[in-house]
CSV table of C-alpha atoms in Angstrom, one decimal:
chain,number,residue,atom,x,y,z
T,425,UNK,CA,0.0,0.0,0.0
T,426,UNK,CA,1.2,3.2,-0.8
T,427,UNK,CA,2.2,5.1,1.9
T,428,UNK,CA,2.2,9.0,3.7
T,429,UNK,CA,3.9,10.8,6.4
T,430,UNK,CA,2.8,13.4,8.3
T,431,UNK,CA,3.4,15.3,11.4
T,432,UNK,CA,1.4,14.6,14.4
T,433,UNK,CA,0.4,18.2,15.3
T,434,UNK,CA,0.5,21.2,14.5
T,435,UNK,CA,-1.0,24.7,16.0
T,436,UNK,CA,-2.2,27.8,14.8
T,437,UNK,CA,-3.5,31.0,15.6
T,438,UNK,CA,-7.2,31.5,14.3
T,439,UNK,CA,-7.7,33.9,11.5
T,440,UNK,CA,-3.3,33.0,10.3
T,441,UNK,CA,-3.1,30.5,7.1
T,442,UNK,CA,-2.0,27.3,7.7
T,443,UNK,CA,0.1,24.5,5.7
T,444,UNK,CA,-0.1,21.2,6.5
T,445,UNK,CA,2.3,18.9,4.9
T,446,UNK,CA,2.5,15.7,3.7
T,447,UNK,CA,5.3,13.4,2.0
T,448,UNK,CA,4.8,10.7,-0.1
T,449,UNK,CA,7.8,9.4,-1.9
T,450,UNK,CA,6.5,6.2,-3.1
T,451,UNK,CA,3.6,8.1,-4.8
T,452,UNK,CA,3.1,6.1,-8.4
T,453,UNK,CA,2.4,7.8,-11.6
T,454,UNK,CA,-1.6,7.2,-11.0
T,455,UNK,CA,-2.2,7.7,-7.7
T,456,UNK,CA,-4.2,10.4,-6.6
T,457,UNK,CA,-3.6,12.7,-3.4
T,458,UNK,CA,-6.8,13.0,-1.2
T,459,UNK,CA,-7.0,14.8,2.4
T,460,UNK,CA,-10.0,14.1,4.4
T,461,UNK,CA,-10.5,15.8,7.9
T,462,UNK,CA,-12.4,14.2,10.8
T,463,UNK,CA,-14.0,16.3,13.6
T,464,UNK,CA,-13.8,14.4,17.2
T,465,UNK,CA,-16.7,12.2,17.2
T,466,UNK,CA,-17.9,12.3,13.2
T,467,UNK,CA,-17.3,10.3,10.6
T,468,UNK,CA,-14.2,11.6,8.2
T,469,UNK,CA,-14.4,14.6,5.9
T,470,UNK,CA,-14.0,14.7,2.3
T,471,UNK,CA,-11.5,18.0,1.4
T,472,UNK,CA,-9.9,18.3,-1.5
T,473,UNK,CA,-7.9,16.1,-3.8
T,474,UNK,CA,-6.1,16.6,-6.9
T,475,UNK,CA,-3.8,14.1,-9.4
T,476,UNK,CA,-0.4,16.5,-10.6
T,477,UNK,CA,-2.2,20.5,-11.0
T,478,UNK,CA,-2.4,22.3,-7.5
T,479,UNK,CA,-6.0,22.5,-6.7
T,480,UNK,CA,-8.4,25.1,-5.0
T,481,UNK,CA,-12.1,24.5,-3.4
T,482,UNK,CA,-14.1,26.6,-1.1
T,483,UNK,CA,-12.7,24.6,2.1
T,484,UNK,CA,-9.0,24.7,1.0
T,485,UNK,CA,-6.0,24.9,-1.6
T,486,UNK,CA,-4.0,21.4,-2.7
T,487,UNK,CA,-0.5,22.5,-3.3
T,488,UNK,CA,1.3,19.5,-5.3
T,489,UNK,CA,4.9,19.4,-5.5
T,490,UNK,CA,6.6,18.6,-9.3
T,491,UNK,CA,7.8,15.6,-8.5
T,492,UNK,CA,4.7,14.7,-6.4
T,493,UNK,CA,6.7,13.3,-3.6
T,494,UNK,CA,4.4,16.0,-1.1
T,495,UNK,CA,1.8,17.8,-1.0
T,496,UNK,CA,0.7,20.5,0.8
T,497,UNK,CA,-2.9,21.5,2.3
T,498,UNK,CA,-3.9,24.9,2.8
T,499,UNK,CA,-6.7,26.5,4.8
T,500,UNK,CA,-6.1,29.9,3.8
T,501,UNK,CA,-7.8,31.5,7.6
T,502,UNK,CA,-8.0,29.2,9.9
T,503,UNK,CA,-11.0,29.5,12.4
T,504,UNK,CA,-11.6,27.1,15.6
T,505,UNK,CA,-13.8,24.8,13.7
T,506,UNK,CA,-10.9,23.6,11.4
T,507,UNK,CA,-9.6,22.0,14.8
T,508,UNK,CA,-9.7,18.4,13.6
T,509,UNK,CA,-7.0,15.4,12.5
T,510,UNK,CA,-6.2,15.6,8.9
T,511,UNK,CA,-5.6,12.8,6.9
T,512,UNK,CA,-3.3,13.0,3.3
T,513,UNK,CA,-4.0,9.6,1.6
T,514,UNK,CA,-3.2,8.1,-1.8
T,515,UNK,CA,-5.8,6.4,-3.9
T,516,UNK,CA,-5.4,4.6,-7.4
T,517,UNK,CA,-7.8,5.2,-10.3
T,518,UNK,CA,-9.7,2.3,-9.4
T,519,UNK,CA,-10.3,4.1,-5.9
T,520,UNK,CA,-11.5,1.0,-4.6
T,521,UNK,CA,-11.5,1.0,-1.0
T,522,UNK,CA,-8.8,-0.9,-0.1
T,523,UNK,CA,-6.6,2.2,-1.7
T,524,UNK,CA,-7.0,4.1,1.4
T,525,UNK,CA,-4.8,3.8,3.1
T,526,UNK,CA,-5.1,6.2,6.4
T,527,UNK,CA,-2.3,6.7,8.9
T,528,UNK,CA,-2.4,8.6,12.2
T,529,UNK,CA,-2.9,12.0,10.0
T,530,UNK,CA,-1.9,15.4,11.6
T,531,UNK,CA,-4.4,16.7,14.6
T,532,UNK,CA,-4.3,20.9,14.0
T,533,UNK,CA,-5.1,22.8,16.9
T,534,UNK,CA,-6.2,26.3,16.3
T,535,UNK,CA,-5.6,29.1,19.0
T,536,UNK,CA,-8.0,31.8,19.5
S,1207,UNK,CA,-29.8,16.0,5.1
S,1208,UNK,CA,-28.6,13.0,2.1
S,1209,UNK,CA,-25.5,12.3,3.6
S,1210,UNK,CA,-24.3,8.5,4.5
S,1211,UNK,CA,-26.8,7.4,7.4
S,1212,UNK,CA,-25.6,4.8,10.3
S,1213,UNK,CA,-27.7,3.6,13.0
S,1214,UNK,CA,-27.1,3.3,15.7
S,1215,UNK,CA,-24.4,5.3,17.0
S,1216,UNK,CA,-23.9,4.0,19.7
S,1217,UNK,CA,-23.9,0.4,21.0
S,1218,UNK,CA,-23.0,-1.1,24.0
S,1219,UNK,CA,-22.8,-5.0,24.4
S,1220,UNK,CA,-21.7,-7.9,26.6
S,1221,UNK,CA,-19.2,-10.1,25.6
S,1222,UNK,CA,-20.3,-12.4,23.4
S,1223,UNK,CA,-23.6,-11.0,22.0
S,1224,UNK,CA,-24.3,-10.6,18.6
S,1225,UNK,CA,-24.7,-7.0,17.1
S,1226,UNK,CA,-25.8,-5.8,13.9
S,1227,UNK,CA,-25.3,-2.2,12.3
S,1228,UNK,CA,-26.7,-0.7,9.4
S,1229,UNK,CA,-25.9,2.2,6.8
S,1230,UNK,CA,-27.6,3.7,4.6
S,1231,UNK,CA,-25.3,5.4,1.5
S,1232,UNK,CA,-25.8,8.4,-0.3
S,1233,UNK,CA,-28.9,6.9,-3.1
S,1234,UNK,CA,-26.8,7.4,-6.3
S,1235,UNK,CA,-23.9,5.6,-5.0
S,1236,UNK,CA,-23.2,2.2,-6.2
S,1237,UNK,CA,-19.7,1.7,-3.8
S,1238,UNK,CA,-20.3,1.0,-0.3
S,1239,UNK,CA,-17.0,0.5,2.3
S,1240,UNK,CA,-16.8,-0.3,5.9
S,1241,UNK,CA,-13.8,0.7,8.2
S,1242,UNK,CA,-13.1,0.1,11.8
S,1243,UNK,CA,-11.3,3.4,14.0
S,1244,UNK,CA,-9.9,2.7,17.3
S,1245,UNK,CA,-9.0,5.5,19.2
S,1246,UNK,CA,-5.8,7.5,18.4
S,1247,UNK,CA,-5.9,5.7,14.8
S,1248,UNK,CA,-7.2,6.2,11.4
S,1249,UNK,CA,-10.1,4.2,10.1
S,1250,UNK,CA,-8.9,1.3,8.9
S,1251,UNK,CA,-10.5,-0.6,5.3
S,1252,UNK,CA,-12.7,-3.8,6.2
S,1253,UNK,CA,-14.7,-4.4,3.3
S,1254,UNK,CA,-16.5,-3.0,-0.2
S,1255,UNK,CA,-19.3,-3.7,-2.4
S,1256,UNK,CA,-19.9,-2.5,-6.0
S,1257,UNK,CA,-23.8,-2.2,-5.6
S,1258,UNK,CA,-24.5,-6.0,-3.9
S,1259,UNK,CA,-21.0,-7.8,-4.8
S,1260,UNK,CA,-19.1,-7.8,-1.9
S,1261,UNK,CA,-16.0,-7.6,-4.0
S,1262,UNK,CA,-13.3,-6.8,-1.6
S,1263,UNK,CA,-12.3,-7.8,2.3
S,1264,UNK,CA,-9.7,-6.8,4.4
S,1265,UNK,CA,-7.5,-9.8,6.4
S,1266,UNK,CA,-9.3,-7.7,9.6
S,1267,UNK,CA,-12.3,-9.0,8.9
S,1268,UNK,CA,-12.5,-12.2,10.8
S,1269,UNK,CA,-15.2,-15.3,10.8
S,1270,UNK,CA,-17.2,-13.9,13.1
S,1271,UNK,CA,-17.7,-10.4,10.6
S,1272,UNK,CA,-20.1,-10.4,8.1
S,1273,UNK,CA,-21.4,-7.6,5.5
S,1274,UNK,CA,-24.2,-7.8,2.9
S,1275,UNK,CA,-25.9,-5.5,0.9
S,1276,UNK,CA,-28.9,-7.5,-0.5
S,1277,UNK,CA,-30.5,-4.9,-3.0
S,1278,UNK,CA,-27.3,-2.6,-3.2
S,1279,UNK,CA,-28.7,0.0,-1.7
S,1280,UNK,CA,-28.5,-0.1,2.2
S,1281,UNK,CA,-25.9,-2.5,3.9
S,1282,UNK,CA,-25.7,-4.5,7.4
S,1283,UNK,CA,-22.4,-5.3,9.2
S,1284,UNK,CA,-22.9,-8.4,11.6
S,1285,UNK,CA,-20.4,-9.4,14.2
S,1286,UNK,CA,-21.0,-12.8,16.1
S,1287,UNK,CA,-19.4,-13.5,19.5
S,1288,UNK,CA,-18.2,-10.1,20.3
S,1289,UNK,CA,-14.9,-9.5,22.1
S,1290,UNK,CA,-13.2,-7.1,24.1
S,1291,UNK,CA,-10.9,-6.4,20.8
S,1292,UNK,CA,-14.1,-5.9,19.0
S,1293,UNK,CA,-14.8,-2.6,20.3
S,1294,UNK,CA,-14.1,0.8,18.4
S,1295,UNK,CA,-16.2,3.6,15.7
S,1296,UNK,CA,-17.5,1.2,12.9
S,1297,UNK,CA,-17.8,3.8,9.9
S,1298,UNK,CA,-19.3,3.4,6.6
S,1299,UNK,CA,-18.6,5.3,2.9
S,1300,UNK,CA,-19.9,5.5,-0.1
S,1301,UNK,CA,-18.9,6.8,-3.6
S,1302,UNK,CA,-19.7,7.0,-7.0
S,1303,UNK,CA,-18.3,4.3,-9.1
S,1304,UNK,CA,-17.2,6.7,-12.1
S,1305,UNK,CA,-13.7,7.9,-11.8
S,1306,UNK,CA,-11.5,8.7,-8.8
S,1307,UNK,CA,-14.6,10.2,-6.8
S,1308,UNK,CA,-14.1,10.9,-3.0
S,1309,UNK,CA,-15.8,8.8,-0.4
S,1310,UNK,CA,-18.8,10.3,1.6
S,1311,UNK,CA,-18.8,8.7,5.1
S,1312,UNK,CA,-21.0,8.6,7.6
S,1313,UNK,CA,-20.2,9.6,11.4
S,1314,UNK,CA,-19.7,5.9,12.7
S,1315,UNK,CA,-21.7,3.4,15.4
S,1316,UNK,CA,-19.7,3.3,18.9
S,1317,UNK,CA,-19.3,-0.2,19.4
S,1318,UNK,CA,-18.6,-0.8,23.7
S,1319,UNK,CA,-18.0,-4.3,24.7
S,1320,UNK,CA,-18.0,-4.9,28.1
């Protein structure tokens, strides 16, 4: 299974942008970058993805490095309910279900 | 609200009894997946079906686990002689099946074994 890394935690000040990271160096040619976020006790939370082109939504931006090895998330103001753990996962065309893949993700506090 | 529906969300249990959850997808989905969260973790894959073939299933689910969806629309996860091990947030998805489409998942059944 293709695999991601991410910090544990990270803060930030409400109203500042923030950039979570993520690396993925076994990343194959197909394999699309997805982040989900999961409030505490809800189900997770679809975000953004994208395949090579960075990527913007109204919840966030998907920064994609050239070589695709990370990626980067982007909530451009964070604001206390963006306090969740953020998952970056890779999924194949197919996206069947056994493509993701989650880890431990990043838990983002956010400081009033 | 047409999100992904579970019921219920919470359980509690003794050791050994039988339990049954159900979730209801989003209606135009045809791909339903299960995934078991323990606390501190990410959800981890247990199983998907492409309307009613159950098509793919994780080593995690054991014997006593079973999933159907009859009619490919709503789908039951059964597990038979509950153990301690057994509890965690049982959360379900669903997705379209054109193209690399996100999954929409519900927000879980609490499974408490005691």
């Amino acid at each position: 299974d293709a695999k991601t890394t991410q910090p544990n935690s990270m803060e930030s000040n409400e109203e500042e942008p923030v950039h979570l990271p993520c690396n993925h160096s076994t990343i194959s040619g197909t394999d699309y970058i997805h982040w989900y976020r999961q409030l505490p006790s809800q189900g997770p939370e679809y975000v953004i993805h994208g395949l090579t082109s960075n990527v913007n939504n109204r919840m966030a931006s998907l920064a994609i490095a050239e070589d695709r090895k990370s990626s980067t998330l982007i909530l451009h103001r964070a604001t206390l309910r963006d306090a969740a753990v953020y998952y970056c996962i890779l999924s194949a065309p197919d996206n069947y279900g056994q493509n993701f893949v989650f880890g431990p993700g990043t838990r983002l506090s956010v400081l009033p | 609200d047409t999100g992904v529906s579970q019921d219920p969300r919470h359980k509690i249990t003794k050791r050994g009894q039988n339990v049954t959850f159900r979730c209801d997808p989003i209606s135009e989905h045809n791909r339903l997946y299960w995934y078991r969260q323990t606390l501190g973790q990410g959800p981890e894959f247990l199983t998907y079906f492409q309307n009613e073939a159950q098509l793919e299933k994780s080593r995690l689910l054991s014997d006593r686990f079973s999933a159907e969806r009859p009619k490919g629309s709503f789908s039951t996860l059964e597990i038979q002689r509950t153990e301690q091990g057994d509890s965690a947030m049982y959360l379900c998805a669903s997705s379209p099946s054109v193209g690399n489409q996100p999954q929409h998942f519900g927000d879980g059944t609490r499974l408490s074994i005691l």
